[in-house]
Structures are given as structure tokens and as C-alpha cells.
mmCIF file of C-alpha atoms in Angstrom:
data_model
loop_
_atom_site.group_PDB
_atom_site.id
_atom_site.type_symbol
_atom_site.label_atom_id
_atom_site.label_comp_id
_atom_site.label_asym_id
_atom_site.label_seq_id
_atom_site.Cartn_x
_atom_site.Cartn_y
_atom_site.Cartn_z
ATOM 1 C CA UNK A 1 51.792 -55.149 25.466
ATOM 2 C CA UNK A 2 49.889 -57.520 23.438
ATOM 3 C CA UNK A 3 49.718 -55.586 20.044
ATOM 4 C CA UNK A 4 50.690 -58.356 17.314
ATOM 5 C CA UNK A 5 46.705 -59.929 19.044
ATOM 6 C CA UNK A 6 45.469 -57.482 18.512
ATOM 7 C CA UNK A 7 46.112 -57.049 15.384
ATOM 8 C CA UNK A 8 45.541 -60.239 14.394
ATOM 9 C CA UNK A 9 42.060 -59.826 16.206
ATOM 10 C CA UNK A 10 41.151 -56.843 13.262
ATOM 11 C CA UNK A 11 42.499 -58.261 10.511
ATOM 12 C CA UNK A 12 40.419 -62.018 11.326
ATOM 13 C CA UNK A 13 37.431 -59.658 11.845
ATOM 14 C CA UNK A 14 37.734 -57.856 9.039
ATOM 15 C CA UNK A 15 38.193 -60.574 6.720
ATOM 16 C CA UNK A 16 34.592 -62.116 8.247
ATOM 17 C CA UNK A 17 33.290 -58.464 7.107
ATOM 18 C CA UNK A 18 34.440 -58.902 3.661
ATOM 19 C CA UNK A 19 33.144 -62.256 3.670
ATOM 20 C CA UNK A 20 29.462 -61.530 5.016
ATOM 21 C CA UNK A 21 27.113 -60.822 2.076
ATOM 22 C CA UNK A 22 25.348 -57.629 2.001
ATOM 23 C CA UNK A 23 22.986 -56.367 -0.258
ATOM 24 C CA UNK A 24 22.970 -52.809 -1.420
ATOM 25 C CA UNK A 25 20.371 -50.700 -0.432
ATOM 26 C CA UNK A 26 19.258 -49.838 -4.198
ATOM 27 C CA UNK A 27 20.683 -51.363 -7.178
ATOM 28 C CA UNK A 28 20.369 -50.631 -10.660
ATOM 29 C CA UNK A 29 18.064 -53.143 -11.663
ATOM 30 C CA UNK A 30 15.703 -51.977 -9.391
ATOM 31 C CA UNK A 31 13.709 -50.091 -10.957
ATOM 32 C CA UNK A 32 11.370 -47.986 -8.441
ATOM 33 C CA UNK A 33 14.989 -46.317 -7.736
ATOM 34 C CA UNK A 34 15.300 -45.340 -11.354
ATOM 35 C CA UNK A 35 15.429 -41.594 -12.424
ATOM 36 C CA UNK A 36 12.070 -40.493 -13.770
ATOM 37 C CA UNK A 37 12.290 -38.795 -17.464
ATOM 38 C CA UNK A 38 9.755 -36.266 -17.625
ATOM 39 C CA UNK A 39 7.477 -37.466 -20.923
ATOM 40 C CA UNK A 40 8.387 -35.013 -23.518
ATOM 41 C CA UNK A 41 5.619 -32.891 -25.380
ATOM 42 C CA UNK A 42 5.551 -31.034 -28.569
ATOM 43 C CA UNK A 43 4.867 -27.478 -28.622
ATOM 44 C CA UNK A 44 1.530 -28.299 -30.824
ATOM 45 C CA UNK A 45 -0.033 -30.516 -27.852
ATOM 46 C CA UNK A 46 1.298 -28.018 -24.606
ATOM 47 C CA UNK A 47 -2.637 -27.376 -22.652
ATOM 48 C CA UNK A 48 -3.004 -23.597 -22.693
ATOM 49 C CA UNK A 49 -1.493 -21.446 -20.293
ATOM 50 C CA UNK A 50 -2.970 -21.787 -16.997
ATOM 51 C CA UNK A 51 -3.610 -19.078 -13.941
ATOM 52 C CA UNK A 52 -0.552 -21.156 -12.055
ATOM 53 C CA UNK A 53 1.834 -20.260 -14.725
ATOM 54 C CA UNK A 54 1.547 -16.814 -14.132
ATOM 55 C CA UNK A 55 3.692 -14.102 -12.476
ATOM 56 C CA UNK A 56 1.669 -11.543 -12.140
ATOM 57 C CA UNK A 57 1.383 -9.702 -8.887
ATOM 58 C CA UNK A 58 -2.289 -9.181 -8.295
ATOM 59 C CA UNK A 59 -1.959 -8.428 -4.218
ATOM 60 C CA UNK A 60 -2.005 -4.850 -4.800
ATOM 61 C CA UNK A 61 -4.856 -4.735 -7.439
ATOM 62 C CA UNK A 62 -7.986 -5.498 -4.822
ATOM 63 C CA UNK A 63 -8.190 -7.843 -2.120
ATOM 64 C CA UNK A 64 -8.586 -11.597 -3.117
ATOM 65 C CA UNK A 65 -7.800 -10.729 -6.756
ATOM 66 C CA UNK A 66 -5.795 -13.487 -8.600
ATOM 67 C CA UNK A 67 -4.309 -13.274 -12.745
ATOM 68 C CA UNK A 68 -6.948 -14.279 -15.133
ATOM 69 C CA UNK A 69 -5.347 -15.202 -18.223
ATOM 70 C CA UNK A 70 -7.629 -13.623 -20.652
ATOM 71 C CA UNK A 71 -6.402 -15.560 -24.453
ATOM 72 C CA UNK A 72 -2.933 -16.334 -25.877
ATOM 73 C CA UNK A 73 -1.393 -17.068 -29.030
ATOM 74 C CA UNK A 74 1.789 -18.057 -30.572
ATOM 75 C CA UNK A 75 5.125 -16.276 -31.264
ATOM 76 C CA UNK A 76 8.044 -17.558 -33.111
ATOM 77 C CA UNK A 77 11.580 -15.007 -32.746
ATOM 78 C CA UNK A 78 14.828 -16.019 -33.803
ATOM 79 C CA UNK A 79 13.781 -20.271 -33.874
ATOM 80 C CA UNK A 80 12.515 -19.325 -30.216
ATOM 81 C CA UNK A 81 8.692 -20.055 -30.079
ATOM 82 C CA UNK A 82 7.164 -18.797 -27.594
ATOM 83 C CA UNK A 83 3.345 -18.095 -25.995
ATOM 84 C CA UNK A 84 2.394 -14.958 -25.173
ATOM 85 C CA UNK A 85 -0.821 -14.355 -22.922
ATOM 86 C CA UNK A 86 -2.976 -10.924 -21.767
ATOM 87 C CA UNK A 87 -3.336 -11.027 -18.402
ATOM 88 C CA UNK A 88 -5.426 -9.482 -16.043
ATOM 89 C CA UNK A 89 -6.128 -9.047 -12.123
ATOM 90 C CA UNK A 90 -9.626 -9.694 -10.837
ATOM 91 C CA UNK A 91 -11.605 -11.463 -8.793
ATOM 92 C CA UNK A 92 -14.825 -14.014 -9.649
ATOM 93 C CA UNK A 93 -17.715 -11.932 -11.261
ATOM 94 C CA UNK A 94 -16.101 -8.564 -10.924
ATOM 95 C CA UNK A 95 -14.132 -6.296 -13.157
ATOM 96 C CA UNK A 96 -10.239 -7.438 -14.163
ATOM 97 C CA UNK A 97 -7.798 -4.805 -14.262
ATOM 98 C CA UNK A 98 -5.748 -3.513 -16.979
ATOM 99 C CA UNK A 99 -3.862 -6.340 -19.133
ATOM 100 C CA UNK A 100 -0.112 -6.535 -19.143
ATOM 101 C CA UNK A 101 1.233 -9.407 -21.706
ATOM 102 C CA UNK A 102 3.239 -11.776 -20.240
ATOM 103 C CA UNK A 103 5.653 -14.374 -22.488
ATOM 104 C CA UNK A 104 5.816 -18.196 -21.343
ATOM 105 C CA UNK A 105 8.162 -21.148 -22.979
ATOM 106 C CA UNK A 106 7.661 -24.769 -22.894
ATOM 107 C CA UNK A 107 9.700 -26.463 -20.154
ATOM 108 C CA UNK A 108 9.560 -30.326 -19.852
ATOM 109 C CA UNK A 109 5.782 -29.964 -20.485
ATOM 110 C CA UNK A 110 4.527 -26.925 -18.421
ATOM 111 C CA UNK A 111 4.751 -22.920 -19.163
ATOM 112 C CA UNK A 112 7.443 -21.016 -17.409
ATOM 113 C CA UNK A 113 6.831 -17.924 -17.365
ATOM 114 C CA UNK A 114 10.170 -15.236 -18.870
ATOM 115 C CA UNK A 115 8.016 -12.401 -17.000
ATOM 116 C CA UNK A 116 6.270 -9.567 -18.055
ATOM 117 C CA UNK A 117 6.578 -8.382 -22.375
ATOM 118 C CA UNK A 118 8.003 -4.427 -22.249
ATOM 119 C CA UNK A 119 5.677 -1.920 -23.887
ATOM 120 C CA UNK A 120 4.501 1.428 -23.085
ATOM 121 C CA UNK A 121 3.327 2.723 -20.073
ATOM 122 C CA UNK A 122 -0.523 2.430 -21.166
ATOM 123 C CA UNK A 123 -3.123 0.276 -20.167
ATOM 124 C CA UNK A 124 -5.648 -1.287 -21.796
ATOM 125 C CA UNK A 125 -7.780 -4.567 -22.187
ATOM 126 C CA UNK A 126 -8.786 -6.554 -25.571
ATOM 127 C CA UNK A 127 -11.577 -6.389 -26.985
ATOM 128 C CA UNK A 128 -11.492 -9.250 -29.323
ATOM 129 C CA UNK A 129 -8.809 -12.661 -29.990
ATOM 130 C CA UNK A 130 -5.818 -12.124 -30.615
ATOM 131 C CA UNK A 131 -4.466 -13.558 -34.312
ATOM 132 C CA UNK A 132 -0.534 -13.945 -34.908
ATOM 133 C CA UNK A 133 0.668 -15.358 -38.299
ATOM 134 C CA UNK A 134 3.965 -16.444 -36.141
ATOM 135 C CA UNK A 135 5.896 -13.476 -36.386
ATOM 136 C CA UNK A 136 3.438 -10.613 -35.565
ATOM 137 C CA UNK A 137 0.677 -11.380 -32.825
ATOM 138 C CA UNK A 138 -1.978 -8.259 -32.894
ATOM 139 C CA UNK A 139 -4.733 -8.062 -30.430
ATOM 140 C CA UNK A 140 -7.704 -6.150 -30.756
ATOM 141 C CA UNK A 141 -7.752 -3.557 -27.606
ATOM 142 C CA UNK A 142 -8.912 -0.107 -26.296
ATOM 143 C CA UNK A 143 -6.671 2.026 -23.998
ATOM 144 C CA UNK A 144 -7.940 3.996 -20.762
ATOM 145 C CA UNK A 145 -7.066 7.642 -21.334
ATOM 146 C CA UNK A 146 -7.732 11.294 -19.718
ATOM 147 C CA UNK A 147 -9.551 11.903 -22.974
ATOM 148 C CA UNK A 148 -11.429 8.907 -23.090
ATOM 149 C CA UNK A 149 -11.284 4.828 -24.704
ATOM 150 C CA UNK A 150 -8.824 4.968 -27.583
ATOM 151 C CA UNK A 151 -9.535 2.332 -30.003
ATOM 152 C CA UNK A 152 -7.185 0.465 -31.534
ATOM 153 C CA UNK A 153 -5.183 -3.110 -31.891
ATOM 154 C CA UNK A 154 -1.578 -4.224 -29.570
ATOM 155 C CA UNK A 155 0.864 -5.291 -31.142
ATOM 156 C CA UNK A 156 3.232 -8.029 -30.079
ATOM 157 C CA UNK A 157 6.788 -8.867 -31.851
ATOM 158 C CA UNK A 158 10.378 -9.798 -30.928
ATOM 159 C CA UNK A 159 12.843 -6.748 -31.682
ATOM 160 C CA UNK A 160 16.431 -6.733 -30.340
ATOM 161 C CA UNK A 161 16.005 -6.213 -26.859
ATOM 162 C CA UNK A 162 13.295 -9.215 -26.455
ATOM 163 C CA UNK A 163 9.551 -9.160 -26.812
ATOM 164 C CA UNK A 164 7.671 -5.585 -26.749
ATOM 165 C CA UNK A 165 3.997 -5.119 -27.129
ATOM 166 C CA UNK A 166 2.848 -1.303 -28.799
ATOM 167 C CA UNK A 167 -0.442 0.094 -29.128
ATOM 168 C CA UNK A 168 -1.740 1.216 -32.638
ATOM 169 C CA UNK A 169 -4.423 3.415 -32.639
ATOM 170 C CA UNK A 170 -6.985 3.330 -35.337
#
């Protein structure tokens, strides 16, 4: 039994391990392996809200429809600002569908979406740009009805249960 050699054996190797120089394979001061900070970007400079920020589902308006983001405008509830957008389904040249309103926040300077804004179960499509003075944003709008186009404005606000657009006739 020669076990005393062989331990002598791996502990003389070892110690020529520990002795070898290695280099790591990244280091700190190299800085292609540093973390990347996103560049931060005030809410006043974020690029409008484009097609690739929205949810909306248009697969089951007509084929080869895709969201059309029709305007936007600005929405401040509880410190919170936020962008709110009509959107619509459509494809090049052709009719869009009716608009649903859809709320985005900044995010490390892109839109993410927080989904379709509640309202009623009415559709319609603006007529005109929206104006918000921060608090309320109303859009000029008609609805589709059995009767006919209802004119009127939406309306867009924060309440307690989140963001919820209304229709006001006039």
C-alpha cells in the first residue's frame, strides 16, 4: 500500500496548481463585460406610442389587420402619469374598426402597455384630437348605434378602480 506517495503526489500537484497563474475569464475592469444601464428618459421626450406597443388583438377583426394607434394624450392619476391611446384594427387603405383606449407607462424608455381602459360596452371612433388638461382627457367621437351615429365626446379619467373611458352624448 503506498498511500503516504500518494498523497504526497496531490498535495506537490496541487501546490503547482495554486502556483500557475490564471487569468479570469472576465474581470471587472473589463469593461465590454460590464452591465449595460438602460439611458434614462423623461416622460416629456418618450417618442409616441408606437403599433409595437400595443396589445390589441386584431386576428379576429379581418384577415391581415394589425392596431393602428389612431392619437394619444396624457393622463396624470394619483402622481401616476400615464399615456392613453385610441386604438383601432385595420388594415392599409381600408376601414379600422371600432376604437378601444388602451393605457401605456414609461418603462426604461419604451411604452408598456397596462392593457385595455374599462368603459362601456359601446363602440365608437374619434372624430377629432383628443385634449386632456392632465386630469381629464376628452376625445371628440361618434358611437355606432341601432338608431344611428350618436354624436358626442369620450371621456377618459382615473376613478378608484383604475382608468375608465365614458361616452357623453351631446
Amino acid at each position: 500500500m503506498k498511500l503516504p506517495g500518494v498523497i504526497t503526489g496531490l498535495a506537490v500537484s496541487l501546490a503547482l496548481v495554486g502556483c500557475s497563474e490564471q487569468k479570469p475569464a472576465a474581470s471587472i475592469s473589463d469593461k465590454s463585460m460590464a452591465p449595460s444601464v438602460a439611458p434614462s428618459i423623461a416622460y416629456e421626450d418618450m417618442p409616441a406610442v408606437a403599433e409595437a406597443n400595443v396589445t390589441l388583438d386584431c386576428s379576429t377583426f379581418s384577415e391581415g389587420s394589425k392596431p393602428f394607434v389612431r392619437q394619444e394624450s396624457d393622463l396624470v392619476v394619483n402622481d401616476v402619469k400615464y399615456r392613453v391611446a385610441t386604438v383601432a384594427c385595420g388594415a392599409l387603405a381600408s376601414e379600422v374598426s371600432a376604437e378601444v383606449v388602451e393605457s401605456f407607462i414609461p418603462d426604461n424608455g419604451m411604452w408598456a402597455s397596462n392593457g385595455l381602459v374599462s368603459g362601456p360596452d359601446v363602440p365608437f371612433n374619434t372624430s377629432g384630437p383628443c385634449e386632456s388638461d392632465g386630469k381629464i382627457v376628452k376625445c371628440p367621437a361618434f358611437v355606432f348605434s341601432e338608431e344611428g351615429e350618436a354624436a358626442g365626446h369620450i371621456e377618459i379619467t382615473g376613478q378608484d378602480n383604475g382608468l375608465v373611458w365614458t361616452f357623453v352624448a351631446e
